[in-house]
CSV table of C-alpha atoms and ligand atoms in Angstrom, one decimal:
chain,number,residue,atom,x,y,z
A,250,UNK,CA,34.9,-58.3,9.2
A,251,UNK,CA,35.6,-55.2,11.2
A,252,UNK,CA,36.4,-55.6,15.0
A,253,UNK,CA,34.1,-54.0,17.6
A,254,UNK,CA,36.9,-51.5,18.3
A,255,UNK,CA,37.2,-50.6,14.6
A,256,UNK,CA,33.4,-50.1,14.4
A,257,UNK,CA,33.5,-47.8,17.5
A,258,UNK,CA,36.2,-45.7,15.9
A,259,UNK,CA,34.3,-45.4,12.6
A,260,UNK,CA,31.1,-44.5,14.5
A,261,UNK,CA,33.0,-41.9,16.5
A,262,UNK,CA,34.3,-40.3,13.2
A,263,UNK,CA,30.8,-39.5,12.0
A,264,UNK,CA,30.6,-36.1,13.5
A,265,UNK,CA,34.0,-35.2,11.9
A,266,UNK,CA,32.7,-36.3,8.5
A,267,UNK,CA,29.5,-34.3,9.0
A,268,UNK,CA,31.4,-31.1,9.4
A,269,UNK,CA,34.6,-31.7,7.6
A,270,UNK,CA,33.8,-34.3,5.1
A,271,UNK,CA,33.9,-32.0,2.1
A,272,UNK,CA,37.3,-30.5,3.1
A,273,UNK,CA,38.6,-34.1,3.3
A,274,UNK,CA,37.2,-35.1,0.0
A,275,UNK,CA,38.4,-31.9,-1.8
A,276,UNK,CA,41.9,-32.7,-0.5
A,277,UNK,CA,41.4,-36.3,-1.5
A,278,UNK,CA,40.5,-35.4,-5.2
A,279,UNK,CA,43.5,-33.0,-5.4
A,280,UNK,CA,45.8,-35.8,-4.3
A,281,UNK,CA,44.2,-38.4,-6.5
A,282,UNK,CA,44.2,-36.4,-9.7
A,283,UNK,CA,47.8,-35.0,-9.3
A,284,UNK,CA,49.4,-38.2,-8.2
A,285,UNK,CA,47.5,-40.7,-10.3
A,286,UNK,CA,47.0,-39.0,-13.7
A,287,UNK,CA,45.9,-42.4,-15.1
A,288,UNK,CA,42.5,-42.0,-13.4
A,289,UNK,CA,41.9,-38.4,-14.5
A,290,UNK,CA,39.9,-39.3,-17.6
A,291,UNK,CA,37.3,-41.1,-15.4
A,292,UNK,CA,36.4,-37.9,-13.6
A,293,UNK,CA,34.4,-35.0,-14.9
A,294,UNK,CA,36.4,-31.7,-14.2
A,295,UNK,CA,33.2,-29.6,-14.2
A,296,UNK,CA,31.8,-31.7,-11.3
A,297,UNK,CA,35.0,-31.1,-9.4
A,298,UNK,CA,34.9,-27.3,-10.0
A,299,UNK,CA,31.2,-27.3,-8.9
A,300,UNK,CA,32.1,-29.4,-5.8
A,301,UNK,CA,29.3,-31.9,-6.6
A,302,UNK,CA,31.7,-34.8,-6.9
A,303,UNK,CA,33.3,-34.0,-3.6
A,304,UNK,CA,30.0,-33.8,-1.9
A,305,UNK,CA,28.8,-37.0,-3.4
A,306,UNK,CA,31.8,-38.9,-2.2
A,307,UNK,CA,31.7,-37.3,1.3
A,308,UNK,CA,28.0,-38.2,1.5
A,309,UNK,CA,28.8,-41.8,0.4
A,310,UNK,CA,31.5,-42.2,3.0
A,311,UNK,CA,29.3,-40.6,5.7
A,312,UNK,CA,26.4,-42.8,5.0
A,313,UNK,CA,28.7,-45.8,5.2
A,314,UNK,CA,30.1,-44.7,8.5
A,315,UNK,CA,26.5,-44.1,9.8
A,316,UNK,CA,25.3,-47.5,8.7
A,317,UNK,CA,28.5,-49.5,9.6
A,318,UNK,CA,26.4,-51.8,11.8
A,319,UNK,CA,23.6,-52.3,9.1
A,320,UNK,CA,25.3,-52.2,5.8
A,321,UNK,CA,22.1,-53.4,4.1
A,322,UNK,CA,20.6,-49.9,5.0
A,323,UNK,CA,23.1,-48.5,2.3
A,324,UNK,CA,21.1,-50.4,-0.3
A,325,UNK,CA,19.8,-47.7,-2.7
A,326,UNK,CA,23.0,-45.6,-2.4
A,327,UNK,CA,25.2,-48.7,-3.1
A,328,UNK,CA,23.1,-49.5,-6.2
A,329,UNK,CA,23.5,-46.0,-7.4
A,330,UNK,CA,27.3,-46.0,-6.9
A,331,UNK,CA,27.7,-49.3,-8.6
A,332,UNK,CA,25.6,-48.1,-11.6
A,333,UNK,CA,27.8,-45.0,-12.0
A,334,UNK,CA,31.0,-47.0,-11.6
A,335,UNK,CA,29.8,-49.6,-14.1
A,336,UNK,CA,28.8,-47.0,-16.7
A,337,UNK,CA,32.2,-45.3,-16.3
A,338,UNK,CA,34.1,-48.7,-16.1
A,339,UNK,CA,35.7,-48.4,-12.7
A,340,UNK,CA,37.9,-51.4,-12.2
A,341,UNK,CA,39.2,-53.3,-9.1
A,342,UNK,CA,42.7,-52.0,-9.6
A,343,UNK,CA,41.4,-48.4,-9.2
A,344,UNK,CA,40.4,-49.2,-5.6
A,345,UNK,CA,43.8,-49.4,-3.9
A,346,UNK,CA,44.7,-46.0,-5.5
A,347,UNK,CA,41.5,-44.4,-4.1
A,348,UNK,CA,42.0,-46.1,-0.7
A,349,UNK,CA,45.6,-44.9,-0.4
A,350,UNK,CA,44.5,-41.2,-1.2
A,351,UNK,CA,41.6,-41.4,1.2
A,352,UNK,CA,43.7,-42.6,4.1
A,353,UNK,CA,46.4,-40.0,3.3
A,354,UNK,CA,43.8,-37.3,3.2
A,355,UNK,CA,42.3,-38.4,6.6
A,356,UNK,CA,45.7,-38.1,8.1
A,357,UNK,CA,46.7,-34.8,6.4
A,358,UNK,CA,43.4,-33.0,6.9
A,359,UNK,CA,42.6,-34.2,10.4
A,360,UNK,CA,46.1,-34.0,11.7
A,361,UNK,CA,48.1,-36.6,13.8
A,362,UNK,CA,46.2,-35.8,17.0
A,363,UNK,CA,42.8,-36.9,15.6
A,364,UNK,CA,44.0,-39.3,12.9
A,365,UNK,CA,45.9,-41.6,15.2
A,366,UNK,CA,47.3,-44.9,14.0
A,367,UNK,CA,44.2,-46.6,15.5
A,368,UNK,CA,41.9,-44.3,13.5
A,369,UNK,CA,43.8,-44.9,10.3
A,370,UNK,CA,43.8,-48.6,10.8
A,371,UNK,CA,40.1,-48.7,11.4
A,372,UNK,CA,39.5,-46.7,8.3
A,373,UNK,CA,41.8,-48.8,6.3
A,374,UNK,CA,39.8,-51.9,7.4
A,375,UNK,CA,36.4,-50.1,6.8
A,376,UNK,CA,37.5,-48.9,3.3
A,377,UNK,CA,38.5,-52.4,2.4
A,378,UNK,CA,35.2,-53.8,3.5
A,379,UNK,CA,33.3,-51.2,1.3
A,380,UNK,CA,35.7,-51.6,-1.6
A,381,UNK,CA,35.2,-55.4,-1.5
A,382,UNK,CA,31.4,-54.9,-1.5
A,383,UNK,CA,31.5,-52.5,-4.5
A,384,UNK,CA,34.1,-54.5,-6.4
A,385,UNK,CA,32.0,-57.7,-6.0
A,386,UNK,CA,28.7,-56.0,-7.1
A,387,UNK,CA,30.5,-54.3,-10.1
A,388,UNK,CA,32.1,-57.6,-11.1
A,389,UNK,CA,28.7,-59.3,-11.1
A,390,UNK,CA,27.3,-56.4,-13.3
A,391,UNK,CA,30.2,-56.6,-15.7
A,392,UNK,CA,29.8,-60.4,-16.0
A,393,UNK,CA,26.1,-60.3,-16.5
A,394,UNK,CA,26.3,-57.5,-19.1
A,395,UNK,CA,29.0,-59.5,-21.0
A,396,UNK,CA,26.9,-62.7,-20.9
A,397,UNK,CA,23.6,-61.2,-21.9
A,398,UNK,CA,22.5,-61.5,-25.6
A,399,UNK,CA,24.1,-58.5,-27.4
A,400,UNK,CA,26.2,-57.7,-24.3
A,401,UNK,CA,29.8,-56.8,-24.1
A,402,UNK,CA,32.6,-56.0,-21.6
A,403,UNK,CA,34.5,-52.8,-21.6
A,404,UNK,CA,34.5,-50.4,-24.6
A,405,UNK,CA,32.7,-51.3,-27.9
A,406,UNK,CA,33.0,-49.1,-31.0
A,407,UNK,CA,29.7,-47.7,-32.3
A,408,UNK,CA,29.0,-45.7,-35.5
A,409,UNK,CA,26.8,-42.7,-35.6
A,410,UNK,CA,24.3,-43.6,-38.3
A,411,UNK,CA,22.1,-40.5,-37.9
A,412,UNK,CA,22.1,-37.2,-36.2
A,413,UNK,CA,18.7,-35.6,-35.7
A,414,UNK,CA,18.2,-32.1,-34.3
A,415,UNK,CA,15.3,-32.4,-31.7
A,416,UNK,CA,15.4,-28.7,-30.7
A,417,UNK,CA,17.9,-25.7,-31.2
A,418,UNK,CA,20.1,-27.2,-28.4
A,419,UNK,CA,19.3,-31.0,-28.3
A,420,UNK,CA,20.5,-33.4,-30.9
A,421,UNK,CA,19.9,-37.2,-31.0
A,422,UNK,CA,22.6,-39.5,-32.0
A,423,UNK,CA,21.6,-43.0,-33.3
A,424,UNK,CA,24.4,-45.4,-32.7
A,425,UNK,CA,25.0,-48.9,-34.1
A,426,UNK,CA,27.9,-51.2,-33.2
A,427,UNK,CA,30.6,-51.3,-35.9
A,428,UNK,CA,30.8,-55.1,-35.5
A,429,UNK,CA,27.2,-55.3,-37.0
A,430,UNK,CA,26.1,-57.5,-34.1
A,431,UNK,CA,23.1,-57.1,-31.7
A,432,UNK,CA,23.2,-54.8,-28.7
A,433,UNK,CA,22.0,-55.7,-25.2
A,434,UNK,CA,18.6,-54.6,-24.0
A,435,UNK,CA,18.4,-52.0,-21.3
A,436,UNK,CA,15.8,-51.1,-18.8
A,437,UNK,CA,13.8,-48.0,-19.6
A,438,UNK,CA,15.5,-45.1,-17.8
A,439,UNK,CA,19.1,-46.5,-18.0
A,440,UNK,CA,22.1,-44.7,-19.4
A,441,UNK,CA,25.4,-45.6,-21.2
A,442,UNK,CA,28.9,-44.5,-20.7
A,443,UNK,CA,30.6,-42.7,-23.7
A,444,UNK,CA,34.3,-42.5,-24.1
A,445,UNK,CA,35.7,-39.8,-26.3
A,446,UNK,CA,39.0,-38.3,-27.3
A,447,UNK,CA,38.7,-34.6,-27.3
A,448,UNK,CA,41.8,-32.4,-28.1
A,449,UNK,CA,44.0,-35.5,-27.5
A,450,UNK,CA,42.5,-36.1,-24.0
A,451,UNK,CA,40.2,-39.0,-23.0
A,452,UNK,CA,36.9,-38.1,-21.4
A,453,UNK,CA,33.9,-40.2,-20.2
A,454,UNK,CA,30.4,-39.1,-19.8
A,455,UNK,CA,27.0,-40.7,-19.2
A,456,UNK,CA,24.0,-40.2,-21.5
A,457,UNK,CA,20.5,-41.6,-20.9
A,458,UNK,CA,19.1,-43.9,-23.6
A,459,UNK,CA,16.3,-41.9,-25.1
A,460,UNK,CA,14.5,-44.4,-27.3
A,461,UNK,CA,13.2,-47.9,-26.3
A,462,UNK,CA,15.5,-50.9,-26.6
A,463,UNK,CA,15.4,-52.6,-30.1
A,464,UNK,CA,18.3,-55.0,-29.9
A,465,UNK,CA,20.2,-53.3,-32.9
A,466,UNK,CA,21.0,-49.7,-32.0
A,467,UNK,CA,20.9,-47.1,-29.2
A,468,UNK,CA,19.8,-43.4,-29.3
A,469,UNK,CA,21.1,-40.7,-27.0
A,470,UNK,CA,20.0,-37.1,-27.1
A,471,UNK,CA,22.5,-34.5,-26.1
A,472,UNK,CA,22.1,-30.9,-25.0
A,473,UNK,CA,24.8,-28.6,-26.1
A,474,UNK,CA,26.3,-27.1,-23.0
A,475,UNK,CA,28.0,-23.8,-23.3
A,476,UNK,CA,31.8,-24.6,-23.0
A,477,UNK,CA,31.0,-28.3,-22.5
A,478,UNK,CA,33.7,-30.6,-23.8
A,479,UNK,CA,31.7,-33.7,-24.6
A,480,UNK,CA,28.5,-32.2,-25.7
A,481,UNK,CA,30.3,-29.7,-28.0
A,482,UNK,CA,32.3,-32.5,-29.5
A,483,UNK,CA,29.2,-34.7,-30.0
A,484,UNK,CA,27.3,-31.7,-31.6
A,485,UNK,CA,30.1,-30.2,-33.8
A,486,UNK,CA,33.0,-32.6,-34.3
A,487,UNK,CA,31.4,-36.0,-34.6
A,488,UNK,CA,29.7,-36.3,-37.9
A,489,UNK,CA,27.3,-39.0,-39.2
A,490,UNK,CA,29.6,-42.0,-40.0
A,491,UNK,CA,32.0,-41.2,-37.1
A,492,UNK,CA,32.6,-43.6,-34.2
A,493,UNK,CA,32.6,-43.5,-30.4
A,494,UNK,CA,33.3,-46.0,-27.7
A,495,UNK,CA,30.4,-47.1,-25.6
A,496,UNK,CA,30.4,-48.9,-22.2
A,497,UNK,CA,27.3,-51.1,-21.6
A,498,UNK,CA,24.1,-49.6,-20.1
A,499,UNK,CA,23.5,-49.2,-16.4
A,500,UNK,CA,21.4,-47.2,-14.0
A,501,UNK,CA,18.9,-47.7,-11.2
A,502,UNK,CA,16.4,-45.1,-12.3
A,503,UNK,CA,14.1,-47.5,-14.0
A,504,UNK,CA,10.4,-48.2,-14.5
A,505,UNK,CA,9.1,-50.4,-11.6
A,506,UNK,CA,6.8,-53.2,-12.4
A,507,UNK,CA,3.9,-52.1,-10.1
A,508,UNK,CA,1.2,-51.8,-12.7
A,509,UNK,CA,0.2,-48.4,-11.2
A,510,UNK,CA,-0.3,-45.3,-13.2
A,511,UNK,CA,2.9,-43.4,-14.0
A,512,UNK,CA,3.7,-39.7,-13.7
A,513,UNK,CA,6.7,-38.4,-15.5
A,514,UNK,CA,7.9,-34.9,-14.7
A,515,UNK,CA,11.0,-33.5,-16.6
A,516,UNK,CA,12.6,-30.2,-17.4
A,517,UNK,CA,14.9,-29.5,-20.4
A,518,UNK,CA,17.1,-32.3,-21.4
A,519,UNK,CA,15.9,-34.2,-18.4
A,520,UNK,CA,13.2,-35.5,-20.8
A,521,UNK,CA,15.6,-38.1,-22.2
A,522,UNK,CA,15.2,-41.1,-19.7
A,523,UNK,CA,11.5,-40.3,-19.2
A,524,UNK,CA,10.8,-41.2,-22.9
A,525,UNK,CA,11.6,-45.0,-22.8
A,526,UNK,CA,10.0,-45.1,-19.4
A,527,UNK,CA,6.8,-43.5,-20.8
A,528,UNK,CA,6.8,-45.8,-23.8
A,529,UNK,CA,7.3,-49.0,-21.8
A,530,UNK,CA,4.5,-47.9,-19.4
A,531,UNK,CA,2.1,-47.1,-22.3
A,532,UNK,CA,2.9,-50.3,-24.1
A,533,UNK,CA,2.1,-52.1,-20.8
A,534,UNK,CA,-1.3,-50.4,-20.8
A,535,UNK,CA,-0.5,-48.1,-17.8
A,536,UNK,CA,-1.9,-44.7,-17.6
A,537,UNK,CA,0.8,-42.0,-18.1
A,538,UNK,CA,0.8,-38.3,-17.1
A,539,UNK,CA,3.7,-36.7,-18.9
A,540,UNK,CA,4.6,-33.1,-17.6
A,541,UNK,CA,7.4,-31.3,-19.3
A,542,UNK,CA,9.0,-27.9,-18.7
A,543,UNK,CA,11.0,-26.1,-21.3
A,544,UNK,CA,12.4,-22.6,-21.4
A,545,UNK,CA,10.6,-21.9,-24.7
A,546,UNK,CA,9.3,-23.4,-27.9
A,547,UNK,CA,12.7,-23.4,-29.6
A,548,UNK,CA,14.4,-25.6,-27.0
A,549,UNK,CA,11.4,-27.8,-26.5
A,550,UNK,CA,12.3,-31.3,-27.8
A,551,UNK,CA,10.2,-34.3,-28.7
A,552,UNK,CA,6.9,-32.4,-28.7
A,553,UNK,CA,5.9,-34.2,-32.0
A,554,UNK,CA,6.8,-37.7,-30.6
A,555,UNK,CA,4.5,-37.0,-27.6
A,556,UNK,CA,1.7,-35.8,-29.9
A,557,UNK,CA,2.1,-39.0,-31.9
A,558,UNK,CA,1.9,-41.1,-28.7
A,559,UNK,CA,-1.2,-39.1,-27.7
A,560,UNK,CA,-2.9,-40.3,-30.9
A,561,UNK,CA,-1.8,-43.9,-30.3
A,562,UNK,CA,-2.3,-44.2,-26.6
A,563,UNK,CA,-5.6,-42.8,-25.2
A,564,UNK,CA,-4.3,-43.3,-21.6
A,565,UNK,CA,-1.5,-40.6,-22.1
A,566,UNK,CA,-2.0,-37.1,-20.7
A,567,UNK,CA,0.7,-34.6,-21.7
A,568,UNK,CA,1.2,-31.1,-20.3
A,569,UNK,CA,3.9,-28.7,-21.4
A,570,UNK,CA,4.9,-25.5,-19.7
A,571,UNK,CA,7.2,-22.8,-21.2
A,572,UNK,CA,8.9,-20.0,-19.3
A,573,UNK,CA,8.4,-17.7,-22.2
A,574,UNK,CA,6.3,-17.7,-25.4
A,575,UNK,CA,6.6,-15.7,-28.6
A,576,UNK,CA,4.1,-14.9,-31.3
A,577,UNK,CA,6.1,-16.8,-33.9
A,578,UNK,CA,6.0,-20.1,-31.8
A,579,UNK,CA,4.8,-23.1,-33.7
A,580,UNK,CA,3.4,-24.8,-30.6
A,581,UNK,CA,1.4,-23.4,-27.6
A,582,UNK,CA,2.1,-24.7,-24.1
A,583,UNK,CA,-0.5,-25.6,-21.7
A,584,UNK,CA,0.8,-23.0,-19.3
A,585,UNK,CA,3.4,-20.2,-19.2
A,586,UNK,CA,5.8,-19.7,-16.3
A,587,UNK,CA,7.6,-21.8,-13.9
A,588,UNK,CA,6.7,-25.0,-12.1
A,589,UNK,CA,4.2,-24.5,-9.3
A,590,UNK,CA,2.8,-27.1,-6.8
A,591,UNK,CA,-0.7,-26.0,-7.9
A,592,UNK,CA,0.0,-27.2,-11.5
A,593,UNK,CA,1.1,-30.6,-10.2
A,594,UNK,CA,-2.0,-30.8,-8.0
A,595,UNK,CA,-4.2,-30.2,-11.0
A,596,UNK,CA,-2.5,-32.5,-13.4
A,597,UNK,CA,-1.3,-35.5,-11.3
A,598,UNK,CA,-3.7,-38.4,-10.6
A,599,UNK,CA,-4.0,-37.3,-6.9
A,600,UNK,CA,-6.2,-39.7,-4.9
A,601,UNK,CA,-5.0,-42.7,-6.9
A,602,UNK,CA,-1.8,-44.6,-6.1
A,603,UNK,CA,0.8,-43.8,-8.8
A,604,UNK,CA,4.5,-43.9,-9.4
A,605,UNK,CA,6.4,-40.6,-10.1
A,606,UNK,CA,9.7,-40.2,-11.9
A,607,UNK,CA,11.4,-36.8,-12.3
A,608,UNK,CA,14.5,-35.4,-13.8
A,609,UNK,CA,15.8,-31.9,-14.3
A,610,UNK,CA,18.2,-29.3,-12.8
A,611,UNK,CA,18.8,-29.5,-9.1
A,612,UNK,CA,16.5,-26.6,-8.0
A,613,UNK,CA,13.7,-27.9,-10.2
A,614,UNK,CA,14.0,-31.4,-8.7
A,615,UNK,CA,14.1,-29.9,-5.1
A,616,UNK,CA,10.8,-28.1,-5.9
A,617,UNK,CA,9.2,-31.2,-7.4
A,618,UNK,CA,10.2,-33.4,-4.4
A,619,UNK,CA,8.8,-30.9,-1.9
A,620,UNK,CA,5.6,-30.4,-3.9
A,621,UNK,CA,5.1,-34.2,-4.2
A,622,UNK,CA,5.6,-34.6,-0.4
A,623,UNK,CA,3.0,-31.9,0.2
A,624,UNK,CA,0.6,-33.6,-2.1
A,625,UNK,CA,1.0,-36.7,0.0
A,626,UNK,CA,2.9,-38.8,-2.6
A,627,UNK,CA,4.8,-41.5,-0.6
A,628,UNK,CA,8.6,-41.4,-0.9
A,629,UNK,CA,8.7,-45.0,-1.9
A,630,UNK,CA,6.6,-44.2,-5.1
A,631,UNK,CA,9.0,-41.4,-6.2
A,632,UNK,CA,12.2,-41.9,-8.1
A,633,UNK,CA,14.6,-39.3,-9.6
A,634,UNK,CA,17.9,-39.1,-11.5
A,635,UNK,CA,20.7,-36.6,-11.4
A,636,UNK,CA,22.6,-35.8,-14.6
A,637,UNK,CA,25.7,-35.5,-12.5
A,638,UNK,CA,26.8,-36.7,-9.0
A,639,UNK,CA,23.8,-37.4,-6.8
A,640,UNK,CA,23.1,-34.5,-4.3
A,641,UNK,CA,20.8,-33.9,-1.4
A,642,UNK,CA,17.5,-32.4,-2.5
A,643,UNK,CA,16.1,-31.4,0.9
B,945,FAD,C1,22.9,-40.6,-15.4
B,945,FAD,C2,23.3,-39.4,-16.4
B,945,FAD,C3,22.5,-39.3,-17.5
B,945,FAD,C4,22.7,-38.2,-18.3
B,945,FAD,N1,21.9,-38.0,-19.5
B,945,FAD,C5,22.1,-37.0,-20.3
B,945,FAD,C6,21.3,-36.9,-21.5
B,945,FAD,O1,20.5,-37.7,-21.8
B,945,FAD,N2,21.6,-35.8,-22.3
B,945,FAD,C7,22.5,-34.8,-21.9
B,945,FAD,O2,22.7,-33.9,-22.7
B,945,FAD,N3,23.3,-34.9,-20.9
B,945,FAD,C8,23.1,-36.0,-20.0
B,945,FAD,N4,23.8,-36.1,-18.9
B,945,FAD,C9,24.9,-35.1,-18.7
B,945,FAD,C10,26.2,-35.5,-19.4
B,945,FAD,O3,26.8,-36.6,-18.9
B,945,FAD,C11,27.2,-34.4,-19.4
B,945,FAD,O4,27.5,-34.0,-18.0
B,945,FAD,C12,26.8,-33.2,-20.2
B,945,FAD,O5,26.7,-33.5,-21.6
B,945,FAD,C13,27.9,-32.1,-20.1
B,945,FAD,O6,29.1,-32.6,-20.4
B,945,FAD,P1,30.2,-31.7,-21.3
B,945,FAD,O7,31.4,-32.5,-21.3
B,945,FAD,O8,29.5,-31.2,-22.5
B,945,FAD,O9,30.4,-30.5,-20.3
B,945,FAD,P2,31.6,-30.2,-19.3
B,945,FAD,O10,32.8,-30.1,-20.0
B,945,FAD,O11,31.5,-31.3,-18.2
B,945,FAD,O12,31.1,-28.9,-18.7
B,945,FAD,C14,29.8,-28.7,-18.1
B,945,FAD,C15,29.7,-27.2,-17.7
B,945,FAD,O13,30.7,-26.9,-16.7
B,945,FAD,C16,31.6,-25.9,-17.2
B,945,FAD,N5,32.9,-26.3,-16.8
B,945,FAD,C17,33.7,-27.2,-17.3
B,945,FAD,N6,34.9,-27.3,-16.7
B,945,FAD,C18,34.8,-26.4,-15.8
B,945,FAD,C19,35.8,-26.0,-14.8
B,945,FAD,N7,37.0,-26.6,-14.7
B,945,FAD,N8,35.5,-24.9,-14.0
B,945,FAD,C20,34.2,-24.4,-14.1
B,945,FAD,N9,33.3,-24.7,-15.0
B,945,FAD,C21,33.6,-25.7,-15.8
B,945,FAD,C22,31.4,-25.8,-18.7
B,945,FAD,O14,31.6,-24.6,-19.3
B,945,FAD,C23,30.0,-26.3,-18.8
B,945,FAD,O15,29.1,-25.2,-18.7
B,945,FAD,C24,23.7,-37.2,-18.1
B,945,FAD,C25,24.5,-37.4,-16.9
B,945,FAD,C26,24.3,-38.5,-16.1
B,945,FAD,C27,25.1,-38.6,-14.9
B,946,HEM,C1,34.8,-47.4,-1.5
B,946,HEM,C2,35.1,-46.7,-2.5
B,946,HEM,C3,34.2,-45.7,-3.3
B,946,HEM,C4,33.1,-45.1,-2.9
B,946,HEM,C5,32.5,-45.0,-1.5
B,946,HEM,C6,32.6,-44.2,-4.0
B,946,HEM,C7,31.5,-43.4,-4.0
B,946,HEM,C8,31.0,-42.8,-5.0
B,946,HEM,C9,29.8,-42.0,-5.0
B,946,HEM,C10,29.0,-41.7,-3.8
B,946,HEM,C11,29.6,-41.5,-6.3
B,946,HEM,C12,28.5,-40.6,-6.8
B,946,HEM,C13,27.4,-41.5,-7.2
B,946,HEM,C14,26.3,-40.8,-7.9
B,946,HEM,O1,26.5,-39.7,-8.4
B,946,HEM,O2,25.1,-41.2,-8.0
B,946,HEM,C15,30.7,-42.0,-7.1
B,946,HEM,C16,30.9,-41.7,-8.4
B,946,HEM,C17,32.0,-41.9,-9.1
B,946,HEM,N1,33.1,-42.7,-8.7
B,946,HEM,FE1,33.3,-43.7,-6.9
B,946,HEM,N2,33.5,-44.5,-5.1
B,946,HEM,C18,34.4,-45.3,-4.7
B,946,HEM,C19,35.5,-45.8,-5.5
B,946,HEM,C20,35.8,-45.3,-6.7
B,946,HEM,C21,37.0,-45.6,-7.4
B,946,HEM,C22,38.0,-46.6,-7.0
B,946,HEM,C23,36.9,-44.9,-8.6
B,946,HEM,C24,38.0,-44.8,-9.7
B,946,HEM,C25,39.2,-44.3,-9.5
B,946,HEM,C26,35.8,-44.1,-8.5
B,946,HEM,C27,35.3,-43.2,-9.5
B,946,HEM,C28,34.1,-42.6,-9.6
B,946,HEM,C29,33.7,-41.7,-10.7
B,946,HEM,C30,34.5,-41.4,-11.9
B,946,HEM,C31,32.4,-41.3,-10.4
B,946,HEM,C32,31.5,-40.4,-11.2
B,946,HEM,C33,31.8,-39.0,-10.8
B,946,HEM,C34,31.0,-37.9,-11.6
B,946,HEM,O3,29.9,-38.2,-12.0
B,946,HEM,O4,31.5,-36.9,-11.8
B,946,HEM,N3,35.1,-44.4,-7.4
B,946,HEM,N4,31.5,-42.8,-6.3
């Protein structure tokens, strides 16, 4: 437990974190990655370069400092951090390393005048409190994933049994465990961690599970990123029959059991987690509005699957928007252009209570979030996932 003095010091640090948190976390990552090369494979270098990882950590620390008196208010953020950590296999022995770098960064960035011994001691105690909470939650998740039927702990080798092109830039990989045993079920919307060796270097990435749980195999669907390490490897260098290491599924972006109609809004490869969510909702008899945005017909994935579901489930409404069309396109979209609030107003079941799930690039998600708010959709009925470190959408 923190003392009252330590809490006062942490609360007093909030304004500093609000203005200088990112400088602090940028310094922190430099220290961490240069002095502890063993943790480098855990971190995505592109997220570092874009600054998204620094911002996510700065925001995490800031939220924690703000809620130091009511840690339960951290709830959703803590669950999100735990999911990310679990899918990347963060372990208790990583925490002292991060703690040491964070405290050193506070001292070095803020300077001895601000970062007095009392401030450092208060932050050391506060960090330990947060670390203990996360370690305990992660420990529980690892244990329950290992104990569940088909579950496992750490890395498990999977074979690529099939690679299926879904569009010119998205390919699905069907993965079965090399040991021939069953695999743990996941909640629709969850993702797995993939560990790869690329040019002699270990890297870890998350991929949403894009087909419903079946107890025997998983499917991920990967978009080729220009210059992307993992996606290029998965597309070009990992043939059918090849193997990858997977960490068990995690993630808090999952179908809630409210029984209400469901609206799924995705752009590009953001479609992947919405597929198992849609299927689970349809199987449960819920009405589903599926709205998908793609740049054009060539990069539009899973159109035929949605057509098939449309035949099977009368309660499914699908809408597709392309930015551009061409005369040679095999499919015609419902509309051409970019996302507009007017489209959503026409297509969503406004007037009824419904749950919305959306995934896509950050500007797209910002637009959807604003549009939903303007349409009166309550925040508690809205969920979204980032394909990278979580960021503010407002
Ligand atoms: C929860 C979650 C679910 C996800 N689900 C999916 C999914 O279903 N399908 C999917 O395709 N992806 C998914 N992703 C994204 C996925 O994890 C990877 O981030 C994505 O495949 C890109 O990884 P990469 O290694 O190919 O690219 P990276 O090597 O990470 O590079 C990404 C981009 O950054 C650029 N870049 C790399 N390094 C630097 C640098 N140092 N400086 C500047 N620019 C740089 C690259 O050129 C490239 O354009 C998901 C992510 C999360 C967090
Ligand atoms: C109290 C300590 C910690 C806090 C507050 C914290 C906070 C966070 C936050 C806020 C995120 C982003 C979550 C999201 O995107 O949804 C994150 C992701 C991550 N964390 Fe932690 N973390 C802590 C400890 C650690 C440790 C000990 C490690 C391992 C060295 C670690 C490694 C990672 C990695 C690899 C990611 C994913 C980054 C990415 O997507 O690029 N974290 N953490």
